[in-house]
Coordinates of C-alpha atoms in Angstrom, one line a residue:
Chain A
X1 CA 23.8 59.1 34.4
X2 CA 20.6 59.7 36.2
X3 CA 18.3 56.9 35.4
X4 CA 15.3 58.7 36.6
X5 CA 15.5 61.4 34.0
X6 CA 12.5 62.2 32.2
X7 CA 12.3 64.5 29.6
X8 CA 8.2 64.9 30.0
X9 CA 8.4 65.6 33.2
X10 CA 11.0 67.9 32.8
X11 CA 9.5 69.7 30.1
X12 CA 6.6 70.3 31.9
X13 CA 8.8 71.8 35.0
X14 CA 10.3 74.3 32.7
X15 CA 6.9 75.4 31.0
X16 CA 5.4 79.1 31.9
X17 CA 2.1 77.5 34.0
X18 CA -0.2 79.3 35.7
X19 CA -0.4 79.6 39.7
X20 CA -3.8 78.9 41.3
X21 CA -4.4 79.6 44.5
X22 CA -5.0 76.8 47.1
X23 CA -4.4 79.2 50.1
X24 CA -6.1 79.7 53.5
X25 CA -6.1 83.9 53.3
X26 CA -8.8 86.0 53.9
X27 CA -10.1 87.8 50.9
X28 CA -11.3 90.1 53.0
X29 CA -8.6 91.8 53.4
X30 CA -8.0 91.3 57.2
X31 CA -4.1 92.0 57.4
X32 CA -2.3 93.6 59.9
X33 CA 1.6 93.7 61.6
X34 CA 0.8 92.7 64.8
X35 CA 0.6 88.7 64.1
X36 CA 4.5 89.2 62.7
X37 CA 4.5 91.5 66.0
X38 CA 3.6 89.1 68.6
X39 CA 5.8 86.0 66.9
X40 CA 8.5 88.4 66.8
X41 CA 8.2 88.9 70.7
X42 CA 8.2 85.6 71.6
X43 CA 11.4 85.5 69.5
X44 CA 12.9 88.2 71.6
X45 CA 11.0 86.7 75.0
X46 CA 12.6 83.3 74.4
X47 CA 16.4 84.7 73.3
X48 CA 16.3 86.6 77.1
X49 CA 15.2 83.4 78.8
X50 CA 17.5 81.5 77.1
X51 CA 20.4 83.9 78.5
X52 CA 18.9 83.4 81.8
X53 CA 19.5 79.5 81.7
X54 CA 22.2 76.8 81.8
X55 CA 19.7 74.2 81.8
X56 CA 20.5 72.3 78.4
X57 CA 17.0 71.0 78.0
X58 CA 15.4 74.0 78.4
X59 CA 17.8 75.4 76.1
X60 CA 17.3 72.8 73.4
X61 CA 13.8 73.2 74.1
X62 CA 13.9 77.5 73.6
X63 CA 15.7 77.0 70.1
X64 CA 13.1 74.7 68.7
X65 CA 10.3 76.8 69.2
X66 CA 12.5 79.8 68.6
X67 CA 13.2 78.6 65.5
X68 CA 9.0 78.2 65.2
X69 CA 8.3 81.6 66.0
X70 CA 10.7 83.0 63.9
X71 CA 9.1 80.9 60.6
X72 CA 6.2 82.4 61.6
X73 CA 7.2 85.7 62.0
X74 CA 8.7 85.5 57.9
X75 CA 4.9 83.8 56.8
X76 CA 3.5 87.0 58.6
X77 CA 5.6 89.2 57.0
X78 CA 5.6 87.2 53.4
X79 CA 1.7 87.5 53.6
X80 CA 1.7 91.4 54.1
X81 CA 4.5 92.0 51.4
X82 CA 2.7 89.8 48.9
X83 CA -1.2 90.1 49.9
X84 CA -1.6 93.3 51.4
X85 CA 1.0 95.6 49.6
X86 CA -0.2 96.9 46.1
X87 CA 2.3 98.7 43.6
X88 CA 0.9 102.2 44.7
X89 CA 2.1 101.6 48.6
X90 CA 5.5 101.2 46.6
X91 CA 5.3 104.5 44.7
X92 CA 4.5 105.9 47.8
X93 CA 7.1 104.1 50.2
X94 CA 10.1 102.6 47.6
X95 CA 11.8 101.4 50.6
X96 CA 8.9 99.0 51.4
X97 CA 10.6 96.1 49.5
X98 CA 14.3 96.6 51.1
X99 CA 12.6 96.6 54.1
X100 CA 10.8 93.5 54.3
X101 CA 13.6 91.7 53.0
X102 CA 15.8 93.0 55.7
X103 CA 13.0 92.4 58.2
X104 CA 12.6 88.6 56.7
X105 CA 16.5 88.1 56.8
X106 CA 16.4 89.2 60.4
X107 CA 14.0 86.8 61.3
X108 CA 16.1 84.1 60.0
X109 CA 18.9 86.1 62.1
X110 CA 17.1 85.0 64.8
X111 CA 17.2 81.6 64.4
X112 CA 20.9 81.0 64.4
X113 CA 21.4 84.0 67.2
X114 CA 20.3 83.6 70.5
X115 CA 20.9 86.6 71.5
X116 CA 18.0 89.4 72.5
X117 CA 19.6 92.4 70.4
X118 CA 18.9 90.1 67.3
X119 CA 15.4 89.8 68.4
X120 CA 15.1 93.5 69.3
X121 CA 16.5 94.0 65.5
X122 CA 13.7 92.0 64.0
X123 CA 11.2 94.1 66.4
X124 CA 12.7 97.2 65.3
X125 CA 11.9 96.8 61.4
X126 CA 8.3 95.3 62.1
X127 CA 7.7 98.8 63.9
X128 CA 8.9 100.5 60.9
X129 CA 6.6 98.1 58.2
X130 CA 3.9 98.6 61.1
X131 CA 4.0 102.5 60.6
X132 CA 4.2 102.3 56.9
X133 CA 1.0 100.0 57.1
X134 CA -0.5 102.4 59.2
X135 CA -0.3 105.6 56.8
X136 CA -1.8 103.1 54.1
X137 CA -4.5 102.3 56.2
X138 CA -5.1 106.1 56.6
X139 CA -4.8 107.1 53.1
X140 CA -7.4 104.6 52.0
X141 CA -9.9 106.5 54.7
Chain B
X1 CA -11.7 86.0 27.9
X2 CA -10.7 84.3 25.2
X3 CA -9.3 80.9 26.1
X4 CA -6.9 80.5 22.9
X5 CA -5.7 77.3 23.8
X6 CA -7.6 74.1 24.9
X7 CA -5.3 73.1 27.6
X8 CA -3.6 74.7 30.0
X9 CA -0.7 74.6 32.8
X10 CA -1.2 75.4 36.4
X11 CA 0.6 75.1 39.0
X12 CA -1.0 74.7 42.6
X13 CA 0.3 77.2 45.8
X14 CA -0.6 76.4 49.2
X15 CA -2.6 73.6 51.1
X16 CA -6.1 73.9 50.8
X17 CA -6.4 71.5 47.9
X18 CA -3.6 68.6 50.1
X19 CA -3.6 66.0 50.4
X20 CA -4.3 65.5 46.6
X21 CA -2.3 67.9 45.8
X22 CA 1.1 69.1 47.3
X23 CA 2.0 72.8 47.0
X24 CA 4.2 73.0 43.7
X25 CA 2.2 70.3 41.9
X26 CA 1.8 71.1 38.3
X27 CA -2.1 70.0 36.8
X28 CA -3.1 69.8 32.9
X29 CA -6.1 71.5 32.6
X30 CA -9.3 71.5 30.2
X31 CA -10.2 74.7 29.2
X32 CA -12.7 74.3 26.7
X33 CA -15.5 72.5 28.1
X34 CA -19.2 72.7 28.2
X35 CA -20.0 74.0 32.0
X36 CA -23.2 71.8 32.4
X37 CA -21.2 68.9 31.9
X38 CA -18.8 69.1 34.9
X39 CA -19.5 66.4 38.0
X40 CA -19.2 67.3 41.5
X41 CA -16.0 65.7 42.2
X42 CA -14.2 67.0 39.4
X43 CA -11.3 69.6 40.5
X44 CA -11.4 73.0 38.5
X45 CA -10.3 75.9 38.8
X46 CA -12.1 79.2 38.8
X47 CA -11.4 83.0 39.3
X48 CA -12.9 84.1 42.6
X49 CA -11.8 87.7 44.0
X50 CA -10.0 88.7 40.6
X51 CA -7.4 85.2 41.3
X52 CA -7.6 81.8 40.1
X53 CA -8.2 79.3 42.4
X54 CA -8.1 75.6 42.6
X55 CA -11.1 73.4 44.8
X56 CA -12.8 70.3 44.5
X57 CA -16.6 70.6 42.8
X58 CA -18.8 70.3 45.9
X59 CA -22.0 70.6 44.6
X60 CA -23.9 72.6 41.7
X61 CA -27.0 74.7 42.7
X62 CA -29.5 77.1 41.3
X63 CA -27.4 79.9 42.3
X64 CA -24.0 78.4 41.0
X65 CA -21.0 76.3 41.9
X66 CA -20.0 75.1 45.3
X67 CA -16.6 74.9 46.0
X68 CA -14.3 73.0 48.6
X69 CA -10.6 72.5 49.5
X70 CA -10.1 68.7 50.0
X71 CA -7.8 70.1 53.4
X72 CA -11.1 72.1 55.0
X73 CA -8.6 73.0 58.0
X74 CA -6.4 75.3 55.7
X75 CA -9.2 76.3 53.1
X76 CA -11.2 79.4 52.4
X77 CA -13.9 78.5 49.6
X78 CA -17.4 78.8 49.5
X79 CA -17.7 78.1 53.3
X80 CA -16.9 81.5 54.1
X81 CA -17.1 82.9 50.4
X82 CA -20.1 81.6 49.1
X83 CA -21.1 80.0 45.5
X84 CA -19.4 81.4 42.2
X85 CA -21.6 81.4 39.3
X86 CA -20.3 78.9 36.5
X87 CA -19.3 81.2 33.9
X88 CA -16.7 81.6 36.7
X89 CA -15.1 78.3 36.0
X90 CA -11.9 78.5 34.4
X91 CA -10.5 74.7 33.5
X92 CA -11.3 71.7 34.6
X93 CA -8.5 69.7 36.1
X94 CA -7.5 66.5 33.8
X95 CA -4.2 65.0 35.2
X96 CA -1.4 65.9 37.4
X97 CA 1.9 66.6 35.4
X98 CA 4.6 66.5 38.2
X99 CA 4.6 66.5 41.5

């Protein structure tokens, strides 16, 4: 039996509560692909040194800030898919939604390959949210 | 809008407001409450930008509420977004539930 148990506590876990933000975003609405863009090539920069290197501290070294850039990559992407993206970008591209979760999936791809194909994969499918972005951008003109 | 209950549940996301409160934290809140009365200090929350958000009372001025993060490193508030006027202000932050 778990003798921390607390029903109040737990109570209050399972209640419907509303979420207030306590973020650092911009309001604004200053979003744009690249930031995911330029993690994502450090990603793929990083997996073709690493090829290039039997040194096993530089190696160890690569994969922890591989593994970095590649969380950063997924916050870049999550903030786009959640801020930027509104229900009528959907209508208008329905495969927005498969394809950031296939582009967030690759990043964490990246993390347990070391290989640059993996990388180029993740660069691949920010190109393709970078062009649906783009014709958003031009609609709202 | 109507606030039909006195209390209610919120739930905080992201770092502005650490490190008083983690991301995930769940806050009571007092939602009926006479606006003149709230201190700078107290923590409320407020919709700003059609969301709610959560900040620290900074200060109260002619022209409204002042409003800070308590992490000013990971915080947009009134630094970059100005006052909000106090009809704004949604609850006013009474206890922390869980963590």
């Amino acid at each position: 039996m778990n003798i921390h148990f607390n029903p109040i506590k737990c109570l209050f876990r399972q209640l419907p509560a509303q979420m207030v933000s306590a973020h650092c975003d911009l309001p604004c609405g200053v979003y744009d692909p690249a930031q995911a863009r330029i993690e994502a090539l450090s990603v793929f920069a990083i997996a073709t040194k690493m090829a290039d290197s039997s040194d096993t501290d530089y190696r160890t070294r690569a994969i922890i800030i591989k593994e970095q850039r590649a969380e950063l990559v997924k916050h870049h992407l999550w903030v786009l898919w959640t801020d930027y993206f509104k229900p009528q970008h959907l209508e208008q591209h329905p495969n927005l939604h498969d394809l950031f979760w296939r582009a967030t999936k690759q990043a964490g791809e990246t993390k347990h390959l070391h290989d640059a194909a993996t990388a180029q994969k993740l660069l691949d499918l920010i190109d393709e949210i970078a062009e649906i972005f783009a014709a958003t951008k031009a609609a709202a003109k | 809008m109507l606030k039909i209950t006195p209390f209610g549940l919120y739930q905080v996301a992201g770092e502005s407001m650490l490190p008083t409160y983690q991301p995930g934290t769940r806050l009571l809140g007092l939602r009926w409450f006479r606006r003149h009365t709230i201190k700078p200090g107290a923590i409320i929350v407020a919709r700003q930008n059609h969301r709610l958000v959560i900040k620290r009372l900074a200060s109260l001025t002619s022209q409204g509420a002042m409003l800070l993060g308590d992490n000013p490193s990971a915080s947009t508030d009134s630094r970059s977004l100005g006052v909000v006027p106090l009809s704004a202000i949604e609850a006013v932050i009474i206890s922390k539930v869980v963590q």
